[in-house]
mmCIF file of N, CA and C in Angstrom:
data_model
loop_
_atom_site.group_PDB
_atom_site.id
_atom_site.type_symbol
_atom_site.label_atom_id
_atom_site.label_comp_id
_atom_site.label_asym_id
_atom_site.label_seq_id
_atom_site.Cartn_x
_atom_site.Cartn_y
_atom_site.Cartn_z
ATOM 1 N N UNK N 262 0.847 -1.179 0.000
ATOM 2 C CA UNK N 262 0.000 0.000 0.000
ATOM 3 C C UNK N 262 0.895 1.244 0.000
ATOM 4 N N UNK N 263 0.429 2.063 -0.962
ATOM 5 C CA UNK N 263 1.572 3.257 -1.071
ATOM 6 C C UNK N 263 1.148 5.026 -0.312
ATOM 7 N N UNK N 264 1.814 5.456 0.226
ATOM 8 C CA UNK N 264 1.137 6.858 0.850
ATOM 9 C C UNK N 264 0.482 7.530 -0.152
ATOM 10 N N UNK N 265 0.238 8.664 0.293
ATOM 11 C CA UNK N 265 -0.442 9.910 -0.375
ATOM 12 C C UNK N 265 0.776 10.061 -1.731
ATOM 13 N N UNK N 266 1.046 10.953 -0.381
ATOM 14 C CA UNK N 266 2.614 11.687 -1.216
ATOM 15 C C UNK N 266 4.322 11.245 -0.481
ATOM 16 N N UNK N 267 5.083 10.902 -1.288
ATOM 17 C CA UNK N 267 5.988 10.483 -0.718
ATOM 18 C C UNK N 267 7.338 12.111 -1.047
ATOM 19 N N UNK N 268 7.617 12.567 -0.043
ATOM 20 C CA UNK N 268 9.241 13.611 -0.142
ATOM 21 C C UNK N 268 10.223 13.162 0.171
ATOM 22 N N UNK N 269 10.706 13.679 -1.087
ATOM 23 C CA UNK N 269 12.294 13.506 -1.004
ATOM 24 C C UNK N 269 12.978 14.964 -0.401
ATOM 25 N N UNK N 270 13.389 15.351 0.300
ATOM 26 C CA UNK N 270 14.017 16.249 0.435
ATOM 27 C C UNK N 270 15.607 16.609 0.572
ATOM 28 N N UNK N 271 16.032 16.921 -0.302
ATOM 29 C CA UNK N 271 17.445 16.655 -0.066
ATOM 30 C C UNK N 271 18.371 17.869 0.373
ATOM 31 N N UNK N 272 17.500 19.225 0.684
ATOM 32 C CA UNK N 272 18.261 20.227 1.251
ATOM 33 C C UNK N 272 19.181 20.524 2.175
ATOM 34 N N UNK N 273 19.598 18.818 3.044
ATOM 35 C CA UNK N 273 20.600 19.398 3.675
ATOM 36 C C UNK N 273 21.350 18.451 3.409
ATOM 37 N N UNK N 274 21.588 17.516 2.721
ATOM 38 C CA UNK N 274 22.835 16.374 2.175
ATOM 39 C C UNK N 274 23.715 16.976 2.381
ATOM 40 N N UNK N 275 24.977 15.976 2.309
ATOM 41 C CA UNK N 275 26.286 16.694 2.010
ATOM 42 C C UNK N 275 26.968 16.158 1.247
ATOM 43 N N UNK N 276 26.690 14.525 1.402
ATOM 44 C CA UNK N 276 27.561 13.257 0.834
ATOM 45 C C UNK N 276 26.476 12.411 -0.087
ATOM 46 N N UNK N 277 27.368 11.822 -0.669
ATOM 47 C CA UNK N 277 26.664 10.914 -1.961
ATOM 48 C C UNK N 277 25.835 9.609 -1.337
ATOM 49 N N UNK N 278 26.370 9.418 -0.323
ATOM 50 C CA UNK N 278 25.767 8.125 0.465
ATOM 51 C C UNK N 278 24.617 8.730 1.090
ATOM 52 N N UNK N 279 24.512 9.682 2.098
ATOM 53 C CA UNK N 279 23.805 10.624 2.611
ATOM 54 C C UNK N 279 22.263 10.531 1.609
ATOM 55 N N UNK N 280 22.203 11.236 0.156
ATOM 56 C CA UNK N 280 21.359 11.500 -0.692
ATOM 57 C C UNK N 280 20.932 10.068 -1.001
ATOM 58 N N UNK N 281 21.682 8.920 -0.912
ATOM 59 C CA UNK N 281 21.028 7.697 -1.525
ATOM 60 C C UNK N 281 20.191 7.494 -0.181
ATOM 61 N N UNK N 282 20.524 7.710 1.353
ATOM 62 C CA UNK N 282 19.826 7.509 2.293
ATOM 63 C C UNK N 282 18.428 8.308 2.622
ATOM 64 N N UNK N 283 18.438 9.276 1.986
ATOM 65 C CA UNK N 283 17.153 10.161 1.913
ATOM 66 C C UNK N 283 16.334 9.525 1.181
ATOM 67 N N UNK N 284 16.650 9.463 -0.241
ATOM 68 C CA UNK N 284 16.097 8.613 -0.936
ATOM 69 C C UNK N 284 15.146 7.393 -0.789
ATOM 70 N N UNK N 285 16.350 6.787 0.378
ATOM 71 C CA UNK N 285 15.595 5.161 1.014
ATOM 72 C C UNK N 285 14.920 5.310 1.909
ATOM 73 N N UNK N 286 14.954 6.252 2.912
ATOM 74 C CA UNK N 286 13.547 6.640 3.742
ATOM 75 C C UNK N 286 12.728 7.311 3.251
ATOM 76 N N UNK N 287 12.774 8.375 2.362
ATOM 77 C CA UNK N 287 11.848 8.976 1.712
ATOM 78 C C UNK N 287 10.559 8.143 0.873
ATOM 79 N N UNK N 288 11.647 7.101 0.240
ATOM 80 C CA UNK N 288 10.361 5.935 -0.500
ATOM 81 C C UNK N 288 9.746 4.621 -0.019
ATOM 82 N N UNK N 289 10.458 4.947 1.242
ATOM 83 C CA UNK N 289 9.967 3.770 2.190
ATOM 84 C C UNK N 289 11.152 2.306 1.526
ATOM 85 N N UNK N 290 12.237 2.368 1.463
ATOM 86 C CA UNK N 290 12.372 1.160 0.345
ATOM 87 C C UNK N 290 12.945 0.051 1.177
ATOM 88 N N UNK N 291 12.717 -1.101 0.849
ATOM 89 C CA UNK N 291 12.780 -2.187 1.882
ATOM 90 C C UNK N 291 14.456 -2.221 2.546
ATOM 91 N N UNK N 292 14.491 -2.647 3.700
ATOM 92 C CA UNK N 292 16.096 -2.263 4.062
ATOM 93 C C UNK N 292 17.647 -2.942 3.121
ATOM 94 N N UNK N 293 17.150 -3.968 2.406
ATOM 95 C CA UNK N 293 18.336 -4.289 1.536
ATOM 96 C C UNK N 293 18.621 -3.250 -0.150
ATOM 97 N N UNK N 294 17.817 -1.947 0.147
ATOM 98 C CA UNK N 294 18.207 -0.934 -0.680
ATOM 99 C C UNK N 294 19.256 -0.801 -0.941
ATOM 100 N N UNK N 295 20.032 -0.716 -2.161
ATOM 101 C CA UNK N 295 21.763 -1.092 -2.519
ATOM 102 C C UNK N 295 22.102 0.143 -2.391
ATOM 103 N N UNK N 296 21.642 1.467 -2.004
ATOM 104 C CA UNK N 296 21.756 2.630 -2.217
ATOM 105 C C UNK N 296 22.792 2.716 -3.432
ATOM 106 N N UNK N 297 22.501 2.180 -4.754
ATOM 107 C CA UNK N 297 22.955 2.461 -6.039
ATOM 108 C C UNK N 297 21.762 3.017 -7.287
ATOM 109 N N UNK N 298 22.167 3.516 -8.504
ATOM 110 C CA UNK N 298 20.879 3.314 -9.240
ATOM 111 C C UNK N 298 20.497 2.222 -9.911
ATOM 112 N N UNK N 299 21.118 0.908 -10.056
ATOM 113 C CA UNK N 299 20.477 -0.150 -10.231
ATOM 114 C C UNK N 299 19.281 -0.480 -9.151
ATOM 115 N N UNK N 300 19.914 -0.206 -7.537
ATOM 116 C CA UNK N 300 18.844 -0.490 -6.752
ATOM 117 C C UNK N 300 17.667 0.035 -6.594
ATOM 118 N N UNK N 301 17.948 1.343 -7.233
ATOM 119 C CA UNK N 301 16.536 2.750 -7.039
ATOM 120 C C UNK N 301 15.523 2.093 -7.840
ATOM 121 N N UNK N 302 16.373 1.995 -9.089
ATOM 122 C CA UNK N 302 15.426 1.308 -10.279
ATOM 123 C C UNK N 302 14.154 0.323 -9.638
ATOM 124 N N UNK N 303 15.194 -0.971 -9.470
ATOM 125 C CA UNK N 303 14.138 -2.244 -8.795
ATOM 126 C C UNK N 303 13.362 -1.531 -8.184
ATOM 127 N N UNK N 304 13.945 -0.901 -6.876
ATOM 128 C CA UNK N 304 12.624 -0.571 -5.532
ATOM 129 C C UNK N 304 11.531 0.107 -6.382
ATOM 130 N N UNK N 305 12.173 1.305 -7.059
ATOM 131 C CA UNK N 305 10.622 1.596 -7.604
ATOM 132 C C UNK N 305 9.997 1.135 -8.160
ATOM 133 N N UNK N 306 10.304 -0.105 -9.277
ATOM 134 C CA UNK N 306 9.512 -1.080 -10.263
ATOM 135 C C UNK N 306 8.511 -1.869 -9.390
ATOM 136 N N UNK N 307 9.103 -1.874 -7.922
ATOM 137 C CA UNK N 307 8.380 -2.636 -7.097
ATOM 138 C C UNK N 307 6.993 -1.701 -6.507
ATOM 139 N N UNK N 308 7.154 -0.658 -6.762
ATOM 140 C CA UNK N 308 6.039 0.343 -6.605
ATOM 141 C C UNK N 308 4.697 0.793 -7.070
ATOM 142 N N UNK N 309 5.208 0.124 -8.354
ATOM 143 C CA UNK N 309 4.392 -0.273 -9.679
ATOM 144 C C UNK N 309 2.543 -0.904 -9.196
ATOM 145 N N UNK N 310 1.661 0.154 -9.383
ATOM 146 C CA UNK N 310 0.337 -0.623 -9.530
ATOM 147 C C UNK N 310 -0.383 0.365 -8.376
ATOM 148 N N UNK N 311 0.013 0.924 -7.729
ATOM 149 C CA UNK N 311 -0.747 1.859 -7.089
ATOM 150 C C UNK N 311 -0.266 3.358 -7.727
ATOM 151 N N UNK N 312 -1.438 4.210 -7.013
ATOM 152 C CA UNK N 312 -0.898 5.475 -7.250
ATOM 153 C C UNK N 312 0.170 6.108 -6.781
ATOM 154 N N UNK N 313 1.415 6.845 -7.580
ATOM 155 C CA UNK N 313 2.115 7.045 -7.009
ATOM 156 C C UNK N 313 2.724 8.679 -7.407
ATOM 157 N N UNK N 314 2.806 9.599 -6.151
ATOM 158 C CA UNK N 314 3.073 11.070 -6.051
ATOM 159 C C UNK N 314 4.551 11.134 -5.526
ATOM 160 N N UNK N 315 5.612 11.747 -6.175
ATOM 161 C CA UNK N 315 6.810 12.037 -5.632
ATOM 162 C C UNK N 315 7.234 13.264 -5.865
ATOM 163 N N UNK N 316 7.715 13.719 -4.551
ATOM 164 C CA UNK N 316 8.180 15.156 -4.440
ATOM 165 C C UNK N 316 9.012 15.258 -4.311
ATOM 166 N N UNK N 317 9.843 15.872 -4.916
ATOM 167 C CA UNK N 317 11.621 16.039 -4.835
ATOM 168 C C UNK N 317 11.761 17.427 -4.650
ATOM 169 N N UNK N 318 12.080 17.896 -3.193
ATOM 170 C CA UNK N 318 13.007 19.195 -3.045
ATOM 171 C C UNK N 318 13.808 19.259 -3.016
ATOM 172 N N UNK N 319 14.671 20.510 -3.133
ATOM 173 C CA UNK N 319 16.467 20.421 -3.258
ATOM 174 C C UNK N 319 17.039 19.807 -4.101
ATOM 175 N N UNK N 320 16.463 19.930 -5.359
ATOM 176 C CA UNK N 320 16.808 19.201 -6.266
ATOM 177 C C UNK N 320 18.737 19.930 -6.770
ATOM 178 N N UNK N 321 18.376 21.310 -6.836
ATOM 179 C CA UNK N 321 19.209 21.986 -6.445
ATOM 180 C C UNK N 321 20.421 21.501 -5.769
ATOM 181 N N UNK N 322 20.700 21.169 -4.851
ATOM 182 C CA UNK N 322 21.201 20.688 -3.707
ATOM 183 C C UNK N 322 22.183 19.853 -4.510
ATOM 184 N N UNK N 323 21.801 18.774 -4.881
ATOM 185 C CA UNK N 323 22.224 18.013 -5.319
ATOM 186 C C UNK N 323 23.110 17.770 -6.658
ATOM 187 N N UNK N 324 22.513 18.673 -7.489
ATOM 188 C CA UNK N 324 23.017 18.676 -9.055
ATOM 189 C C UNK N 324 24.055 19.865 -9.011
ATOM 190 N N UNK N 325 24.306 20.803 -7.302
ATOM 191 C CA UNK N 325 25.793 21.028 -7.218
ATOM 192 C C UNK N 325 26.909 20.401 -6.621
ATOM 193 N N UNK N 326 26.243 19.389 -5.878
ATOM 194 C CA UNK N 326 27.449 18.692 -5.430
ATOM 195 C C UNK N 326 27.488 17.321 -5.844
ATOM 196 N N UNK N 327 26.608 16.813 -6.761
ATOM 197 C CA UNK N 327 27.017 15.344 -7.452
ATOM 198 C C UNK N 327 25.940 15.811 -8.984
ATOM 199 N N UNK N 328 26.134 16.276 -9.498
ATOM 200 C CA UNK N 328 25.142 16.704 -10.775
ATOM 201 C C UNK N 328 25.397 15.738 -11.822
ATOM 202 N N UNK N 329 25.957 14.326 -11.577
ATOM 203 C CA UNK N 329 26.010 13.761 -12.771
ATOM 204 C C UNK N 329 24.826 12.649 -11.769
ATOM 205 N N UNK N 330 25.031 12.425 -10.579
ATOM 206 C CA UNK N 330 24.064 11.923 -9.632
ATOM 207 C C UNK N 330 22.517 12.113 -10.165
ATOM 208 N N UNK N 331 22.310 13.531 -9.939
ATOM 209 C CA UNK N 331 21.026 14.403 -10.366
ATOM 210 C C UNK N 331 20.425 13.661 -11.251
ATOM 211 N N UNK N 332 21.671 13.807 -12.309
ATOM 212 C CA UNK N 332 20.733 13.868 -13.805
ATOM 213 C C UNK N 332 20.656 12.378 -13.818
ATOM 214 N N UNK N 333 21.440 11.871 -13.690
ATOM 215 C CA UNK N 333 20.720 9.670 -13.273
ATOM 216 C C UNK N 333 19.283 10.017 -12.772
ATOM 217 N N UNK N 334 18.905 10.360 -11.726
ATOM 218 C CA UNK N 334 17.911 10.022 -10.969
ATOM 219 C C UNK N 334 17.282 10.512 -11.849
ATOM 220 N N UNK N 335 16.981 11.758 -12.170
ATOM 221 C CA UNK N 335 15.663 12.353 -12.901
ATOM 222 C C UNK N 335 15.304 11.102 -13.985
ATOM 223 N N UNK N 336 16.247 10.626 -14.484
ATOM 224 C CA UNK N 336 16.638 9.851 -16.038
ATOM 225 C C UNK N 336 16.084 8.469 -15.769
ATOM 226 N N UNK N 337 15.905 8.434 -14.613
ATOM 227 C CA UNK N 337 15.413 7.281 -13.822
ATOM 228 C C UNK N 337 13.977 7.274 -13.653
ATOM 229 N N UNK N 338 13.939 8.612 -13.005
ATOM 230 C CA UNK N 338 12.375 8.706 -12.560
ATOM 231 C C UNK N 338 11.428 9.171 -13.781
ATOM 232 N N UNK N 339 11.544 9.645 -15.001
ATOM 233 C CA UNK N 339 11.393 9.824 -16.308
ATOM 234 C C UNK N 339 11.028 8.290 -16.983
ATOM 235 N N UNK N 340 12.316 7.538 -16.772
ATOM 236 C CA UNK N 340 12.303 5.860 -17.325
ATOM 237 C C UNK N 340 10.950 5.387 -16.426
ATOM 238 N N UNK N 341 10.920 5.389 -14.839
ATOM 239 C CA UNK N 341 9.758 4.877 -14.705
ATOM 240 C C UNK N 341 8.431 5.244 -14.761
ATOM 241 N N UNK N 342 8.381 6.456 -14.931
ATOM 242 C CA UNK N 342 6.816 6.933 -15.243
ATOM 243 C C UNK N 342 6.591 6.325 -17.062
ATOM 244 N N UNK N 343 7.213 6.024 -17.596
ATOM 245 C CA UNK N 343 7.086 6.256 -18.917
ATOM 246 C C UNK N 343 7.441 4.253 -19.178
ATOM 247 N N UNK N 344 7.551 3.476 -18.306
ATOM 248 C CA UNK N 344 7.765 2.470 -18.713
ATOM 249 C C UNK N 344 6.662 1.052 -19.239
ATOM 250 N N UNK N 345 7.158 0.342 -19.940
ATOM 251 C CA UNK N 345 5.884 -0.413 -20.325
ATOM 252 C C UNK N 345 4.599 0.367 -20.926
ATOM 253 N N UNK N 346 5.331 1.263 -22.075
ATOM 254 C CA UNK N 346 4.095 2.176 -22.787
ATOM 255 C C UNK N 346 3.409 3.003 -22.303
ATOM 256 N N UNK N 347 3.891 3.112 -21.202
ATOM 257 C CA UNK N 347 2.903 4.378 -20.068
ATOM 258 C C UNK N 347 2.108 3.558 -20.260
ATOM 259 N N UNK N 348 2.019 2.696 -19.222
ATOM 260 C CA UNK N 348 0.881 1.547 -18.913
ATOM 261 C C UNK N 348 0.711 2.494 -17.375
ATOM 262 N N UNK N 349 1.773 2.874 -16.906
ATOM 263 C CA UNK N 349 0.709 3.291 -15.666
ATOM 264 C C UNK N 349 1.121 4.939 -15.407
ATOM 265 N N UNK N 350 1.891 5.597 -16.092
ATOM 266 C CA UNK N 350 1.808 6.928 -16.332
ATOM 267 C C UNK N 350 0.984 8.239 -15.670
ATOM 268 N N UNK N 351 -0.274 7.526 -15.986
ATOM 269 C CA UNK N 351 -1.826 8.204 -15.566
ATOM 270 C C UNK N 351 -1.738 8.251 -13.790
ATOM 271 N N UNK N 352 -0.905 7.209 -13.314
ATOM 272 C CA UNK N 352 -1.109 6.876 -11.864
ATOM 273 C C UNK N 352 0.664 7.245 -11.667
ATOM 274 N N UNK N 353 0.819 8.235 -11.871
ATOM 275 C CA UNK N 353 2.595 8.263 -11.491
ATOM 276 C C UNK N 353 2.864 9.899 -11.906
ATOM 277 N N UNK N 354 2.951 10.273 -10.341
ATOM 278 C CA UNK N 354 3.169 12.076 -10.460
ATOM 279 C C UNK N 354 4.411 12.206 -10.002
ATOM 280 N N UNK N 355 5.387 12.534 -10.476
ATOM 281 C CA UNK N 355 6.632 13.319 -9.691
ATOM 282 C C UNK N 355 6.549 14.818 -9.906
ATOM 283 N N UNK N 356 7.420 15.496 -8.825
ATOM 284 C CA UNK N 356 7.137 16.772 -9.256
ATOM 285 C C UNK N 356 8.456 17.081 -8.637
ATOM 286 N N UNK N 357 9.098 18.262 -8.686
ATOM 287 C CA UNK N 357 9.968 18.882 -8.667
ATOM 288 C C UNK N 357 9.830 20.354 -8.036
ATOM 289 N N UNK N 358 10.046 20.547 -6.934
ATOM 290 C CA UNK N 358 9.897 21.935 -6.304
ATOM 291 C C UNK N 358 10.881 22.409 -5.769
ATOM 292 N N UNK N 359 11.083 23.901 -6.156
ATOM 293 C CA UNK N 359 11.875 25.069 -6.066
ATOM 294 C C UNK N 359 11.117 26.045 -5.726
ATOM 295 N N UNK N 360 11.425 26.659 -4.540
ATOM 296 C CA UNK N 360 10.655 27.538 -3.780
ATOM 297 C C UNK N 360 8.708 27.311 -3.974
ATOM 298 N N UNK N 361 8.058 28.357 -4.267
ATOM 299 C CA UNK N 361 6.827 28.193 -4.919
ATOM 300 C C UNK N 361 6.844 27.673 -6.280
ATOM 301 N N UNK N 362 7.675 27.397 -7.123
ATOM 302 C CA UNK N 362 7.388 26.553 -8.154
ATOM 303 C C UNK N 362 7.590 25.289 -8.553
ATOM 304 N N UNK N 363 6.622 24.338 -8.880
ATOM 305 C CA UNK N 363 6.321 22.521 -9.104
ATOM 306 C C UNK N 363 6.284 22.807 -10.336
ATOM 307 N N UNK N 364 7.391 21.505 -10.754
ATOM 308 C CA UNK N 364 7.561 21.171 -12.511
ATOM 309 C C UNK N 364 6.989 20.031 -12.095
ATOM 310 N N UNK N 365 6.158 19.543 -12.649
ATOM 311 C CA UNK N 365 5.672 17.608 -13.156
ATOM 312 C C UNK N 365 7.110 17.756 -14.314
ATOM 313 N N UNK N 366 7.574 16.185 -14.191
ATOM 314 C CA UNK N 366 8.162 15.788 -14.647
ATOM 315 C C UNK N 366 7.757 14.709 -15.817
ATOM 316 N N UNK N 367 7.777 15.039 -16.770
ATOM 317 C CA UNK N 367 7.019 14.391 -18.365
ATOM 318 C C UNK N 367 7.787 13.123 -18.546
#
């Protein structure tokens, strides 16, 4: 069963391990999370079939101190809204917030 809305917040990271650990409490992900992006991948595939809302703050944050990091994840979270034909697309919101402004992520 999946929450409402799940946040990521990554505004006060510092370290690369750090941001994979936000990550893994943020999405609830079962404790053998590889904190890699092969592992992000799986956990979220495993997410698959309910509705699912993700909020990423500080996105910022991140794409200055590991920005090749960043752009994986987005590239990730892009791959899974959009996977299996946008079979479930319709049920898969990420969004992206910077101060008062939310990008959905296409």
């Amino acid at each position: 069963m999946s929450k409402e809305k799940y946040t990521i917040d990554f505004t006060k990271v510092n370290y690369y391990l750090e941001m994979h650990g936000v990550i893994w409490h943020a999405l609830e992900f079962p404790d053998y999370y590889g904190c890699n992006w092969d592992a992000f991948w799986d956990c979220l595939t495993d997410m698959y079939g309910d509705p699912i809302h993700i909020e990423i703050i500080g996105l910022d944050v991140i794409e200055r101190k590991f920005g090749d990091a960043a752009k994986k994840m987005i590239e990730i979270l892009r791959r899974f809204k959009h996977f299996g034909n946008d079979r479930f697309s319709d049920s898969i919101k990420i969004e992206i917030v910077s101060g008062n402004t939310r990008v959905s992520l296409r």
